[in-house]
C-alpha positions in Angstrom: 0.0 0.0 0.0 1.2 3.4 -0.9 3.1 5.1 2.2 0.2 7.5 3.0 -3.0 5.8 2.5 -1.9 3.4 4.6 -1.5 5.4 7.6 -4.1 7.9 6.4 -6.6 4.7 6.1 -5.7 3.4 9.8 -6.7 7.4 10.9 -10.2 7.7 9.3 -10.6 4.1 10.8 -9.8 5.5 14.5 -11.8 8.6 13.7 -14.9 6.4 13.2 -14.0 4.9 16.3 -13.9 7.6 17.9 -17.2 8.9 17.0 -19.1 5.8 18.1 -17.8 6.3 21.1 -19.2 10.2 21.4 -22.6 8.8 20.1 -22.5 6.8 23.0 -21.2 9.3 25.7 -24.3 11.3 23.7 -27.0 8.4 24.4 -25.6 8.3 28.0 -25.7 11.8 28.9 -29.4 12.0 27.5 -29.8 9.2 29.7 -28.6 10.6 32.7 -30.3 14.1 32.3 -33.9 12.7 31.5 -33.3 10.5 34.9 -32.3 14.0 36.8 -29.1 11.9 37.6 -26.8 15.1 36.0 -27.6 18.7 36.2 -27.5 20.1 32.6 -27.5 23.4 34.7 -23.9 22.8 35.7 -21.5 24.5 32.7 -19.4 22.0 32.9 -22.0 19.3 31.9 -24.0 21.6 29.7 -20.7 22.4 27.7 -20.1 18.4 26.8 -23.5 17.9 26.2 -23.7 21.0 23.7 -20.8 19.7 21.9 -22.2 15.6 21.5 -25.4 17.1 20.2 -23.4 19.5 17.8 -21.4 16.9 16.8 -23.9 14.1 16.5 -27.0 16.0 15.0 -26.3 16.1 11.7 -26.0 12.3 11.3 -28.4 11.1 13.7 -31.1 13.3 12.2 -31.5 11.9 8.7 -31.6 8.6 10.3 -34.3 9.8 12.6 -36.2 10.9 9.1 -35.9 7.4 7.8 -37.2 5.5 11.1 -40.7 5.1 12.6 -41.6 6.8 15.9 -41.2 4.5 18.7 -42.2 6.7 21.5 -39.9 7.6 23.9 -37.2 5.5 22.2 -34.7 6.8 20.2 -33.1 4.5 17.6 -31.4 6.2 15.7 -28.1 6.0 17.8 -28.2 2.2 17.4 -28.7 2.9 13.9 -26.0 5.3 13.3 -23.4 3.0 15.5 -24.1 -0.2 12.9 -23.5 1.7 9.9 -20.3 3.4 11.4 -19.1 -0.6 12.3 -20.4 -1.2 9.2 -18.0 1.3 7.5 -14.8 0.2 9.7 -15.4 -3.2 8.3 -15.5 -2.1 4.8 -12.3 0.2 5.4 -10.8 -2.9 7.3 -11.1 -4.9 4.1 -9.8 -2.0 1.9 -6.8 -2.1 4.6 -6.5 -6.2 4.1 -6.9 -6.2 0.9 -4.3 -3.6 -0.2 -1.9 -4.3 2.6 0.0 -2.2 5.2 
């Protein structure tokens, strides 16, 4: 594999790791503020929860489009986490198959 998209492959596939793992700090902190467990009055925990939602929005709310209303269950995170695995284990085979 070329000497750059190698690396640059192995980066976009810890990126997407990454971001699963702020859409589920995202579904956790929902979780916790509708239980009244956190205070989203607190800057601290107002700040990281601004910046999940502003990070996460954009993709979770297509998906949100596509799927039925379940009440007070959001899927869409679910969603959005098994089509980000999904794409790791396309990019892992791009990886496998081209060496590195």
């Amino acid at each position: 594999m070329d000497i750059v998209s190698g690396p640059l492959l192995r980066l976009i596939f810890m990126i997407i790791d990454l971001y699963i793992w702020v859409v589920v700090i995202g579904v956790v902190l929902s979780w916790l503020s509708a239980l009244n467990i956190v205070n989203m009055h607190n800057r601290f925990v107002f700040m990281v929860g601004d910046f999940v939602f502003r990070v996460t929005e954009p993709a979770l709310r297509p998906i949100r489009r596509v799927l039925p209303d379940m009440g007070s269950f959001d899927l869409s995170p679910v969603a959005l986490i098994f089509l980000l695995i999904f794409a790791q284990d396309m990019l892992s085979q791009v990886i496998a198959k081209f060496g590195s």
